[in-house]
Tab-separated table of C-alpha atoms and ligand atoms in Angstrom:
chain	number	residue	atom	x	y	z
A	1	UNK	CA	-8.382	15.235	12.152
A	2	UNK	CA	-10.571	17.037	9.594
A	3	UNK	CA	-9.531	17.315	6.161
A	4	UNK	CA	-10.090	19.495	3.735
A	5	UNK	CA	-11.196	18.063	0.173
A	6	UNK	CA	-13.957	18.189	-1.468
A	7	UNK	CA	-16.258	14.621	-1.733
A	8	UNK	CA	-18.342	13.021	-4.518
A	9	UNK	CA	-21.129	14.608	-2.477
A	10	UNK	CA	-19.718	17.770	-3.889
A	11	UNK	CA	-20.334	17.269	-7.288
A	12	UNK	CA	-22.966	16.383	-10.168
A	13	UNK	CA	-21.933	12.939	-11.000
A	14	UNK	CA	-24.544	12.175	-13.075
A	15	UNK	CA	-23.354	11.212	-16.757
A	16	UNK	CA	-20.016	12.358	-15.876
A	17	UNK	CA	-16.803	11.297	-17.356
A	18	UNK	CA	-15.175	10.254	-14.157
A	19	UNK	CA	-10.941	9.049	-13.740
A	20	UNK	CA	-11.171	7.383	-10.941
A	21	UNK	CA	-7.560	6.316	-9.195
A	22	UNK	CA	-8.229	3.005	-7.716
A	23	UNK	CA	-5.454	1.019	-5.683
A	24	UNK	CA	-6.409	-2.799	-6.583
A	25	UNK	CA	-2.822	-3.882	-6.904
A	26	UNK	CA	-3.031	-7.476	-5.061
A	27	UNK	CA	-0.932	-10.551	-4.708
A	28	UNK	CA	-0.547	-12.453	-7.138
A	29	UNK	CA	0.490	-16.367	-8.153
A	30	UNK	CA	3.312	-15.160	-10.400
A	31	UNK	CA	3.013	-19.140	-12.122
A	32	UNK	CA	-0.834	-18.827	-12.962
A	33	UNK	CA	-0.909	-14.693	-12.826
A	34	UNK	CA	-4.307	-15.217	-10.920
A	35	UNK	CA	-5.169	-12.975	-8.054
A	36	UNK	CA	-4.860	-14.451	-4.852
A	37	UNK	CA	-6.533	-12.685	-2.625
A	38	UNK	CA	-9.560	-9.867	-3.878
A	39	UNK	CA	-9.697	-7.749	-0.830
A	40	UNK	CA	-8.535	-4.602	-2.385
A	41	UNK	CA	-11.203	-5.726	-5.579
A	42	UNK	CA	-13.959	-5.952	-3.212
A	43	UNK	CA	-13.087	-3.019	-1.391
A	44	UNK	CA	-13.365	-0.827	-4.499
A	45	UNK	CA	-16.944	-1.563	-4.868
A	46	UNK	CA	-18.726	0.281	-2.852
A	47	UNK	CA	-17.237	3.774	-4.483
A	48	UNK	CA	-17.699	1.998	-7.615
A	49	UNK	CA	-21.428	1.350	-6.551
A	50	UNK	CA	-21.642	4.871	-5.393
A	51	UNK	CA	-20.586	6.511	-9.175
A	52	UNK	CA	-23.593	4.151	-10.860
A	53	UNK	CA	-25.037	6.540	-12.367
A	54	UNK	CA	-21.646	8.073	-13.919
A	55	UNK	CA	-19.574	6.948	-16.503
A	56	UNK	CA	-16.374	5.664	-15.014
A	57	UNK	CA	-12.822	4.994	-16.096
A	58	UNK	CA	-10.476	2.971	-13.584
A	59	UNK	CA	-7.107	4.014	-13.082
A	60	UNK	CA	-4.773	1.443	-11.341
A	61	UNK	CA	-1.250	-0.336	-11.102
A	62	UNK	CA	-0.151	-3.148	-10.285
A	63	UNK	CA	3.464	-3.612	-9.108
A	64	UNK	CA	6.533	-1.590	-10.851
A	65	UNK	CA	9.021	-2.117	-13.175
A	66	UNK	CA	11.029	-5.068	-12.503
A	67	UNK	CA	8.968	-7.186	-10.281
A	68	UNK	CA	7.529	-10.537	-11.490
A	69	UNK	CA	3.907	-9.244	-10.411
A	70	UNK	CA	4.559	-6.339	-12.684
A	71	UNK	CA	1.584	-7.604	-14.815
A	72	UNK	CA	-1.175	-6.533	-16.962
A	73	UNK	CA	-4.807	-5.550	-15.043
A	74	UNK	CA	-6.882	-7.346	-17.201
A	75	UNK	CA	-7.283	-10.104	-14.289
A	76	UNK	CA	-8.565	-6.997	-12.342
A	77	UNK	CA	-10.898	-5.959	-14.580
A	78	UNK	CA	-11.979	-9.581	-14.321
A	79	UNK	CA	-12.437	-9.617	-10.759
A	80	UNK	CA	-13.897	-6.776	-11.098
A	81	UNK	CA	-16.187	-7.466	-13.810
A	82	UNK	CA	-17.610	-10.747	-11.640
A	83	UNK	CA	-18.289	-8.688	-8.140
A	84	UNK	CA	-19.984	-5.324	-10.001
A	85	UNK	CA	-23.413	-5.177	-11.355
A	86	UNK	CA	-22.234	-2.423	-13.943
A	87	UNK	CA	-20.936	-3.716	-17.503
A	88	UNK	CA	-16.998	-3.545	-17.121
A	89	UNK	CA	-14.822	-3.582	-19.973
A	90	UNK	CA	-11.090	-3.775	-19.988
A	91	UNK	CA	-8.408	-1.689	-22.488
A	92	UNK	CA	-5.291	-3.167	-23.129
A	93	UNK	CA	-3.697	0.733	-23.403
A	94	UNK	CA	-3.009	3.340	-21.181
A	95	UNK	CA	-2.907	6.793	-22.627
A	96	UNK	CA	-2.942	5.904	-26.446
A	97	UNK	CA	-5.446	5.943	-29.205
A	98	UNK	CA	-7.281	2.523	-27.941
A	99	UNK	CA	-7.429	3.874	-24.420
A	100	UNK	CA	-8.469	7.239	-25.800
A	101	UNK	CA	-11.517	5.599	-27.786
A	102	UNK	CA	-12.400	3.634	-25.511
A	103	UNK	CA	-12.739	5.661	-22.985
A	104	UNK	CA	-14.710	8.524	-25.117
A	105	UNK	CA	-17.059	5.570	-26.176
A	106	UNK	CA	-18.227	4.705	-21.722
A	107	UNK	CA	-21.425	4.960	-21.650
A	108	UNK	CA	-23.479	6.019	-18.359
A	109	UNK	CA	-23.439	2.976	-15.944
A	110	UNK	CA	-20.114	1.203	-17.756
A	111	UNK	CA	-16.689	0.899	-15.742
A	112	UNK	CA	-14.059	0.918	-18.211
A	113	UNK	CA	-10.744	-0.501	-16.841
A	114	UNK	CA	-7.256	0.958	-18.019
A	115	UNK	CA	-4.406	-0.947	-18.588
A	116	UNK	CA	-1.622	-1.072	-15.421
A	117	UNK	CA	-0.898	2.621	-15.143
A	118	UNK	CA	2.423	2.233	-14.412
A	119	UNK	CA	3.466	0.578	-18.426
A	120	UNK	CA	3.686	4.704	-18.905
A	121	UNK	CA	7.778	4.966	-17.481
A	122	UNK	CA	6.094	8.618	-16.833
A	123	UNK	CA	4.108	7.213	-13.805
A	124	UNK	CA	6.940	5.756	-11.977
A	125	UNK	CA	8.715	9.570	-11.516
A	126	UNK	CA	7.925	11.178	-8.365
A	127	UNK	CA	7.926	15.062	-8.346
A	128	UNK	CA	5.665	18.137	-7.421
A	129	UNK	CA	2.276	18.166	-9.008
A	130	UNK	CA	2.791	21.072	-10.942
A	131	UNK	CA	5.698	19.090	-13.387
A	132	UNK	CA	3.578	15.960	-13.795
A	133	UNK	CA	0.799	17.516	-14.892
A	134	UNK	CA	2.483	18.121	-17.777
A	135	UNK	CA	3.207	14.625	-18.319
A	136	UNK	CA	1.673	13.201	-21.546
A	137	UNK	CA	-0.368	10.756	-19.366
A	138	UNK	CA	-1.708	14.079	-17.560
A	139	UNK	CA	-2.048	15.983	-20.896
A	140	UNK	CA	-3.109	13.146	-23.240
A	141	UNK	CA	-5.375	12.374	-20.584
A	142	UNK	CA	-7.273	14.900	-18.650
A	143	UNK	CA	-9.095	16.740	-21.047
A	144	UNK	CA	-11.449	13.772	-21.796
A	145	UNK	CA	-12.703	14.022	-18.452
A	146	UNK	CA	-14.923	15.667	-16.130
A	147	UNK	CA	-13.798	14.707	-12.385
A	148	UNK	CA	-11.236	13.053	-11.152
A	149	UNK	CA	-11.571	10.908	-7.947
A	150	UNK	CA	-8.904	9.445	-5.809
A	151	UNK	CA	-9.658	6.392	-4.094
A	152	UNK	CA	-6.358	4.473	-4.250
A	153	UNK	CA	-5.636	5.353	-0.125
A	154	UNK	CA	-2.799	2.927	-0.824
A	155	UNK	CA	-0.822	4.704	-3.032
A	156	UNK	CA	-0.947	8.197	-1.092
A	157	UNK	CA	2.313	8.123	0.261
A	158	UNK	CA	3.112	8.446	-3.800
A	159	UNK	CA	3.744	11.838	-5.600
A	160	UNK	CA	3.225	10.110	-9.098
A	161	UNK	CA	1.581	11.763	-11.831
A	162	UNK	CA	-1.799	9.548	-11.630
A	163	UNK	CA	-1.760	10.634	-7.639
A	164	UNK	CA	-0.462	14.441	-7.721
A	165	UNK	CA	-1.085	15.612	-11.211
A	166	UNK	CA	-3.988	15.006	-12.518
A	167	UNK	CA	-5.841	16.984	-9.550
A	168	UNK	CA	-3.425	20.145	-10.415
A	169	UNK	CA	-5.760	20.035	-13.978
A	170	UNK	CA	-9.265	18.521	-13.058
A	171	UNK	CA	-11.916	19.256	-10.737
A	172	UNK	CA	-11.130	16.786	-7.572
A	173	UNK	CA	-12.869	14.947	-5.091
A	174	UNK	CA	-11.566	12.351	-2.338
A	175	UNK	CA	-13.409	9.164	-3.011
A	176	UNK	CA	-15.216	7.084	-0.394
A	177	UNK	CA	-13.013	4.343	0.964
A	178	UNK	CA	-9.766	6.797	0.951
A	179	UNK	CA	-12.155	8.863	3.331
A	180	UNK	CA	-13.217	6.085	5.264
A	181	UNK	CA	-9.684	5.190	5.919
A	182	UNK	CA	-8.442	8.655	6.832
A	183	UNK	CA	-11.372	8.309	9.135
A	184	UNK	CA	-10.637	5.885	10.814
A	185	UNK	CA	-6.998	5.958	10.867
A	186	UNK	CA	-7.542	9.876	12.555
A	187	UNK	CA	-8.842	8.032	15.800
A	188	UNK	CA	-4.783	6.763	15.844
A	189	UNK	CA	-3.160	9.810	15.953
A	190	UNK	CA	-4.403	10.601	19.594
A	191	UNK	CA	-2.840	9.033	22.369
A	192	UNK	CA	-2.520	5.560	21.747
A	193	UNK	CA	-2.981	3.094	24.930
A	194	UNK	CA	0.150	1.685	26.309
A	195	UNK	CA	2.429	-0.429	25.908
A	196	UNK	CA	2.088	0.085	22.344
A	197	UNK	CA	4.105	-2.256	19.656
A	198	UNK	CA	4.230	-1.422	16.120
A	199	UNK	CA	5.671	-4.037	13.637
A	200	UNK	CA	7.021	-3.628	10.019
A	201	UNK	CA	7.927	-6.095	7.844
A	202	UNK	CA	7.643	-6.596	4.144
A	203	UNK	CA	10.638	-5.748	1.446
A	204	UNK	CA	9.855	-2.055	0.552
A	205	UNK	CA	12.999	-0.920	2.594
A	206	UNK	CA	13.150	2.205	1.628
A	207	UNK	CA	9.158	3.111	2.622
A	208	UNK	CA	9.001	1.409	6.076
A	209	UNK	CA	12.297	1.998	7.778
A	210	UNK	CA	12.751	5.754	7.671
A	211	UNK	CA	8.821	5.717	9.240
A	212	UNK	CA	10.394	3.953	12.247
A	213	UNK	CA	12.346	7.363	13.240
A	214	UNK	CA	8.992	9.229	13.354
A	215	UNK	CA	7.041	6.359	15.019
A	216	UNK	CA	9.490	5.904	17.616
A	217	UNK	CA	10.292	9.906	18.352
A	218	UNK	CA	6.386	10.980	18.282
A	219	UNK	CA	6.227	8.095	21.029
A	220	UNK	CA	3.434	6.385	18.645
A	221	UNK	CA	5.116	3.308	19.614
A	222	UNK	CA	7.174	1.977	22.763
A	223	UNK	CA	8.819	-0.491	20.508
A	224	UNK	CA	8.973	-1.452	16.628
A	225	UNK	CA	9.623	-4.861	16.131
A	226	UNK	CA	11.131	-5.630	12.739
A	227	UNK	CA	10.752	-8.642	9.851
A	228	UNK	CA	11.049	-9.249	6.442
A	229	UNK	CA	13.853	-7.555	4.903
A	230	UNK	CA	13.419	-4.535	7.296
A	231	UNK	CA	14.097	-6.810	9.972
A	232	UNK	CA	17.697	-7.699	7.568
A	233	UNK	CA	18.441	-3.984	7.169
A	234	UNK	CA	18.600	-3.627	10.963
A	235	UNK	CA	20.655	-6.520	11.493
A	236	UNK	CA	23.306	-5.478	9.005
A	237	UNK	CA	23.126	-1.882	10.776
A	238	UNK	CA	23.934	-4.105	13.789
A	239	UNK	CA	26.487	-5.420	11.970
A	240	UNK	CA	25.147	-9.209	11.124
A	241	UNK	CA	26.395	-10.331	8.092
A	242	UNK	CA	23.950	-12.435	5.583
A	243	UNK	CA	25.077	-15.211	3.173
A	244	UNK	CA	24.613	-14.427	-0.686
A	245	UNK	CA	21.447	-14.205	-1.149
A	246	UNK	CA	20.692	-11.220	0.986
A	247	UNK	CA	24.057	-9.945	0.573
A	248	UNK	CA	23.488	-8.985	-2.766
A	249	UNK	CA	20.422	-6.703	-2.416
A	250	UNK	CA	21.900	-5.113	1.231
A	251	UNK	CA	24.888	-3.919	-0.521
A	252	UNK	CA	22.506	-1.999	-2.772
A	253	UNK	CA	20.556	-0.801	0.296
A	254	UNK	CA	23.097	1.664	1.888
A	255	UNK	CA	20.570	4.360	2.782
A	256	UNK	CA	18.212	2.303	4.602
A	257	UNK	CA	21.233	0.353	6.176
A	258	UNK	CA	23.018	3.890	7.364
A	259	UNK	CA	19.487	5.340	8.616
A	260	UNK	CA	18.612	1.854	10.672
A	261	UNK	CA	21.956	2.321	12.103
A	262	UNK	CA	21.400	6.345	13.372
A	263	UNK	CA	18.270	4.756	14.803
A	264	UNK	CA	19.781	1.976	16.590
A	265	UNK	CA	22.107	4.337	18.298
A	266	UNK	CA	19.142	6.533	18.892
A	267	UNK	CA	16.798	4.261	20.132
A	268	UNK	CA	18.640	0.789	20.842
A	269	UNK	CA	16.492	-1.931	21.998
A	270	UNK	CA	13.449	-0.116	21.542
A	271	UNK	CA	13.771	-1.727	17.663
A	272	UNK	CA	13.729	-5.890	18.393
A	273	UNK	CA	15.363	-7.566	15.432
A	274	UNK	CA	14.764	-11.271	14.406
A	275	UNK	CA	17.103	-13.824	16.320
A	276	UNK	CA	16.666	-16.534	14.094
A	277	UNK	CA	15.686	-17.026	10.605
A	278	UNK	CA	13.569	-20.041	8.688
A	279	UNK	CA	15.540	-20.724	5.518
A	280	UNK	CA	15.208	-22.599	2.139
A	281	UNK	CA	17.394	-25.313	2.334
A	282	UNK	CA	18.039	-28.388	-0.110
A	283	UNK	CA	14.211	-28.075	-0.325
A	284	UNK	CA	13.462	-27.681	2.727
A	285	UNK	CA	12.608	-25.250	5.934
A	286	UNK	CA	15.472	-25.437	8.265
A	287	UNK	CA	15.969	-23.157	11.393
A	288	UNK	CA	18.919	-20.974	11.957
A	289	UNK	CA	20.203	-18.490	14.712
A	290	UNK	CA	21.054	-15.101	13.211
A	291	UNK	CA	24.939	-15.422	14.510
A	292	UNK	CA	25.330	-18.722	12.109
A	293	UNK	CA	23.157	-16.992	9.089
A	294	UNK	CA	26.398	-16.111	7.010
A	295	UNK	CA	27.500	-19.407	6.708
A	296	UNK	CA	24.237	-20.778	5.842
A	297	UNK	CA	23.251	-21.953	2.437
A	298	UNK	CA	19.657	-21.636	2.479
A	299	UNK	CA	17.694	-19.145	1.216
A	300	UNK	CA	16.313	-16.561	4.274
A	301	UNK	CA	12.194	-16.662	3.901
A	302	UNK	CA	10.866	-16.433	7.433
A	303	UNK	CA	11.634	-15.488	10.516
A	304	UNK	CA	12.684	-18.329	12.827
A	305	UNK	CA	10.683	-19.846	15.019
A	306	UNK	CA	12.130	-18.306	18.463
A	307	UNK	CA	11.579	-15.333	17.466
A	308	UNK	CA	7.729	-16.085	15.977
A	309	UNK	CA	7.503	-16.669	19.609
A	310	UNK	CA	9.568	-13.609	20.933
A	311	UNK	CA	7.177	-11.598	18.946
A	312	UNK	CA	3.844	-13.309	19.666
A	313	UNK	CA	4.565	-12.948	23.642
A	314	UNK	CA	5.148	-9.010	22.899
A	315	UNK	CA	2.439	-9.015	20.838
A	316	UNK	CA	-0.009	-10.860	24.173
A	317	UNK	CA	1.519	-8.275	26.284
A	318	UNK	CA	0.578	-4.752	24.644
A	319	UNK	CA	-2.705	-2.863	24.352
A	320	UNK	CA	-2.050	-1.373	20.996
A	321	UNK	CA	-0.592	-3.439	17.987
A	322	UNK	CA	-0.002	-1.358	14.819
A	323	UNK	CA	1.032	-4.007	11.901
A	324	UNK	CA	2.377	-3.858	8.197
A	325	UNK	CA	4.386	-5.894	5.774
A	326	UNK	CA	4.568	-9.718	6.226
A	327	UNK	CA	7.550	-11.379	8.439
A	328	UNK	CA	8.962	-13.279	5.253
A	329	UNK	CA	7.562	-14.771	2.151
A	330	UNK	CA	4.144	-16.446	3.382
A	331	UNK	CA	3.084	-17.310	-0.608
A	332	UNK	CA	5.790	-20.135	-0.452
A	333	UNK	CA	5.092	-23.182	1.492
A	334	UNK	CA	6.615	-23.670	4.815
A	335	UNK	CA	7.745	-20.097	5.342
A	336	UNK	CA	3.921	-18.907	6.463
A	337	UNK	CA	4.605	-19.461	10.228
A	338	UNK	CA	5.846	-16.545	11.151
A	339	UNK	CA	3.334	-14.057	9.157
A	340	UNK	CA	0.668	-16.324	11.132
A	341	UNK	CA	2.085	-16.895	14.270
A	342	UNK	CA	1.911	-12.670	14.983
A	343	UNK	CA	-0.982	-12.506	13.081
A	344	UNK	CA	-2.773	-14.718	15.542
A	345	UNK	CA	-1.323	-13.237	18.467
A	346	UNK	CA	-2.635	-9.872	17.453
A	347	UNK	CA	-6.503	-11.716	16.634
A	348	UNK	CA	-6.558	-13.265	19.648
A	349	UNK	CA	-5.254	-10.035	21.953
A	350	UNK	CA	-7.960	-8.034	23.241
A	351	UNK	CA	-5.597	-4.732	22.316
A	352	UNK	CA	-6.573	-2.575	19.924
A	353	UNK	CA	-4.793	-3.637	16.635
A	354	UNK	CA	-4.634	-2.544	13.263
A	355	UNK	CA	-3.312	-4.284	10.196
A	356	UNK	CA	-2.540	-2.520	7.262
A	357	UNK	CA	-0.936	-3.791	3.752
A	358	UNK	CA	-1.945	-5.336	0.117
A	359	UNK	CA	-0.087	-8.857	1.446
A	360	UNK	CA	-0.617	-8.745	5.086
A	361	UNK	CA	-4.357	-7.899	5.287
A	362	UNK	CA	-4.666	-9.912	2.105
A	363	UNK	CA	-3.375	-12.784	4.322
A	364	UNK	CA	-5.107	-12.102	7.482
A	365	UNK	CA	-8.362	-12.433	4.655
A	366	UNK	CA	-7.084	-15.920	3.646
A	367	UNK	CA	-6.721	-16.900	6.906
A	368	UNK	CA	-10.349	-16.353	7.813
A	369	UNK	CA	-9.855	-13.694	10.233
A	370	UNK	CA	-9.829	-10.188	8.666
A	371	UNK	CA	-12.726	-9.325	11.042
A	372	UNK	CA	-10.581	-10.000	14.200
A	373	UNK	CA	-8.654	-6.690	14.313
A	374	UNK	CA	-9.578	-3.239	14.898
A	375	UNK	CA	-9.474	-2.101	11.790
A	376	UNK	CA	-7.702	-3.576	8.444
A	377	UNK	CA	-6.044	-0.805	6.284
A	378	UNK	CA	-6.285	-1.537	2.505
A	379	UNK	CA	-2.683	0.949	3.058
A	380	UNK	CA	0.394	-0.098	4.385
A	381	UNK	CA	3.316	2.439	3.712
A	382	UNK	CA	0.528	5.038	3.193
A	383	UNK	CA	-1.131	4.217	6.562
A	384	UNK	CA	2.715	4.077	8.542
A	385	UNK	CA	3.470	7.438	7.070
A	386	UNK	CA	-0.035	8.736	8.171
A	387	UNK	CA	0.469	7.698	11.251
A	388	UNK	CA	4.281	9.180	11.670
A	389	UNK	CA	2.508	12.212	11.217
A	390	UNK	CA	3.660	12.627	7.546
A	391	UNK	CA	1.787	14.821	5.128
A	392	UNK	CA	0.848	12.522	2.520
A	393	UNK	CA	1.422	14.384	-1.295
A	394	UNK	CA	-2.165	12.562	-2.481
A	395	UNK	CA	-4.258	14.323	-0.008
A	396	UNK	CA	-2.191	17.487	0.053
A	397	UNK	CA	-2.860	17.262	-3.671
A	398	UNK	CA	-6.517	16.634	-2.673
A	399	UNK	CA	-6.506	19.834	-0.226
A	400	UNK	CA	-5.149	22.329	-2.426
A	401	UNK	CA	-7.301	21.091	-5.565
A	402	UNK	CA	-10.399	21.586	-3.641
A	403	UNK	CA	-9.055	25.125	-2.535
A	404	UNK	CA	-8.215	26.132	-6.201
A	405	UNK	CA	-11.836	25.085	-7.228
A	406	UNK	CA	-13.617	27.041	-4.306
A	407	UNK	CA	-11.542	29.931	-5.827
A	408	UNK	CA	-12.645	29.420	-9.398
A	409	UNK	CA	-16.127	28.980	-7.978
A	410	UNK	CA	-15.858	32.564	-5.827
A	411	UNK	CA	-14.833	34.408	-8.746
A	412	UNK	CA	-16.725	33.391	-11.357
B	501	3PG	C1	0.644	-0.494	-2.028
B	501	3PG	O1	0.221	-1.580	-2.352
B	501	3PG	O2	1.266	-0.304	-0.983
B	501	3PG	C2	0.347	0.658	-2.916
B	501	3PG	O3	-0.471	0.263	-3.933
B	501	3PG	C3	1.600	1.272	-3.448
B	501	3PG	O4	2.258	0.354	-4.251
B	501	3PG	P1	3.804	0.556	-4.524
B	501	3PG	O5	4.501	0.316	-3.231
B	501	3PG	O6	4.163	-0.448	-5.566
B	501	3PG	O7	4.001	1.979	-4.968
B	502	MG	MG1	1.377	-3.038	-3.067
C-alpha cells in the first residue's frame, strides 16, 4: 500500500526548528518510576540520528489522566539522553513560557525534550484537525517551528491535537520508523496464510474489541482469541459474572460489553474466551475455572493455566499469529505465565507472527526474544486498526498536509 506523505527526504532539515511527535510512552515500575523496558527509547533513535543536523524538539506522552504511569518524561529524556550522541535537555513545561524559551534557545545538533504532552487537558480531546489546531497547544506552539514530523506510529489511531493538528498549520513530513512500520505492516493486508489466529489482550477495552468486528468480517483472522480484560468483556457478553474486583470496572464498560455480545452472536466460537483465570489470592497465585470466578476472592491477573495451554496449542497449529496486549498483568510476580506461555508458542512456531504493543513487545524484549517474530510493532491499537483496514486520522492528517503543501508549492 503506497502512501501519500511527504518524508524528511522532502525537506531542508538543516538548522531547522523541528516538533517532532515521538511515541516513547513505556512501562513503567510505578514504585521506583524507572522505565522498564527502553524499546520504544531505542527505537526513536535512528529518526533522531537522522535530524542531526537539525534542531529538534520531542513531543511525547506518557500514559493519560488517571493512570499511576501518568508520569512526568523526564526519565525519557534520560534514557534518551544516555543512548543519543546529541546533547539532550529536558523542560519541565509543555506549552508555557519555560517550554517556549527553551525551545527558541535549541541549538543545531540539541534534542530538547518536552514535558508529557498530555499535562495540557487540551491533548486528551479527540476531534477533526481543523478544531485542534486551534488549541492553545497548537497556537502557542506552532509558530516557533519550522517542520513538524510524526514519528509516534503508536499513537496514530489518535485524533489528538499533537497527532491531527499541528500538521493542519505546519509543513509535515512522516518520520522514519512510522514509515518503516506502515511498510512493513502493508505486506499484512494481502492475503494472510491460513489458519490465521489473531490475539488481543491488554485493558484498553474500548480500542481492541470493536477491531475484532473488522478483523473477523475482512477474514484477516479465522479466529481471535481473547485475554486481559478483553478476554473479561467477552465473558460478561457471554454472560459470566466476575467477583468485585472486575465487577466494578465492567459495569462501567457497557459499550464494549454490548458490542462483544453482537459479535458473539455474529461470529460465535470464532472468538475463544479464557476458561480459567490465575488470581491474587491471600498472597498468592491460585487457579480458578471461569464458572467458579464470581465467588472467588482473589484478584483476576492472568489467565489460567488451561487455557495458557488452550492458546499455546492454537497458537502451534496456525501459520499466521497476529498479537497485541498482554494476557494479564505480567509486571506482578506470578501472573507472567500466561503473557509467556503464548509468547513462546508464537517464537517457537515457524508461522509468520507479528507482535505489536508498548507492554507486549516490551516483554517479548525482556524475555530475550524480540528477534524471534516476524516483525515487532512499536503499535498495538494503531497496528490492529491498520490492519482492520481502518483509516488511521495521523496519516490521513499526514496525506492531506502533504497535499495542501504541494498546492502552496504549485501556486506560488
Ligand atoms: C500506545 O502506547 O498504544 C500509544 O502510545 C497510545 O497510547 P494511549 O493508548 O495511552 O493513547
Ligand atoms: Mg501505551
Amino acid at each position: 500500500m503506497e502512501f501519500d506523505y511527504l518524508k524528511l527526504s522532502d525537506f531542508d532539515i538543516i538548522d531547522r526548528k523541528i516538533l517532532l511527535r515521538l511515541d516513547i510512552n513505556s512501562p513503567m515500575d510505578l514504585k521506583t518510576n524507572r522505565i522498564l523496558d527502553n524499546s520504544r527509547i531505542l527505537a526513536a533513535k535512528p529518526s533522531l540520528d537522522a535530524l542531526r543536523e537539525a534542531r529538534v524538539v520531542v513531543m511525547a506522552h506518557q500514559s493519560r489522566p488517571g493512570k499511576g504511569d501518568f508520569t512526568s518524561l523526564q526519565p525519557h529524556a534520560d534514557l534518551l539522553k544516555s543512548v543519543c550522541s546529541q546533547p539532550v535537555r529536558f523542560v519541565e513545561d509543555v506549552m508555557g513560557p519555560s517550554a517556549k524559551l527553551a525551545i527558541s534557545e535549541t541549538k543545531r545538533g540539541e534534542i530538547l525534550v518536552l514535558d508529557n504532552v498530555r499535562f495540557c487537558s487540551e491533548e486528551t480531546l479527540e476531534d477533526k484537525g481543523e478544531k485542534l489546531a486551534k488549541t492553545n497547544l497548537v497556537s502557542r506552539l506552532a509558530p516557533l517551528f519550522d517542520l513538524y514530523v510524526n514519528d509516534a506510529f503508536a499513537s496514530a489511531h489518535r485524533s489528538q491535537a499533537s497527532m491531527v493538528g499541528f500538521p493542519q498549520v505546519l509543513p509535515s513530513a512522516a518520520g522514519p520508523l512510522l514509515d518503516k512500520e506502515l511498510d512493513a505492516l502493508s505486506k499484512l493486508l494481502g492475503e494472510p496464510n491460513r489458519p490465521s489466529t489473531y490475539l488481543l489482550g491488554g485493558a484498553k477495552i474500548d480500542d481492541k474489541v470493536p477491531v475484532i468486528d473488522n478483523i473477523l468480517a475482512t477474514g484477516k483472522a479465522d479466529q481471535v482469541l481473547v485475554g486481559g480484560n478483553v478476554g473479561k468483556v467477552f465473558l460478561r457478553a457471554a454472560g459470566q459474572k466476575f467477583n468485585e474486583s472486575d465487577e466494578s470496572w465492567l459495569t462501567d464498560a457497557t459499550d464494549p460489553i454490548q458490542k462483544a455480545g453482537s459479535m458473539l452472536r455474529k461470529y460465535g466460537n470464532r472468538i475463544i474466551a479464557p476458561i480459567d483465570f490465575g488470581t491474587l489470592t491471600d498472597g498468592k497465585r491460585c487457579e480458578v475455572a471461569a464458572r467458579d470466578i464470581a465467588k472467588s476472592t482473589g484478584n483476576v491477573l492472568d489467565i489460567g493455566s488451561e487455557t495458557s495451554r488452550m492458546f499455546a496449542q492454537t497458537i502451534g497449529g496456525s501459520k499466521t499469529v497476529v498479537a497485541s496486549g498482554p494476557m494479564g498483568v505480567f509486571e506482578q510476580t506470578g501472573f507472567e505465565s500466561g503473557t509467556r506461555l503464548i509468547l513462546e508458542a508464537m517464537a517457537s512456531s515457524e508461522a509468520f507472527t507479528v507482535i505489536g504493543g508498548g507492554h507486549l513487545a516490551g516483554y517479548a524484549s525482556m524475555l530475550g526474544f524480540a528477534d524471534r517474530f516476524s516483525h515487532v510493532s512499536t503499535a498495538g491499537g494503531a497496528m490492529m486498526s491498520m490492519l482492520a483496514g481502518e483509516k488511521l486520522p495521523a496519516i490521513a492528517a499526514l496525506e492531506e498536509a502533504s497535499r495542501r503543501y504541494r498546492e502552496t508549492r504549485k501556486a506560488s
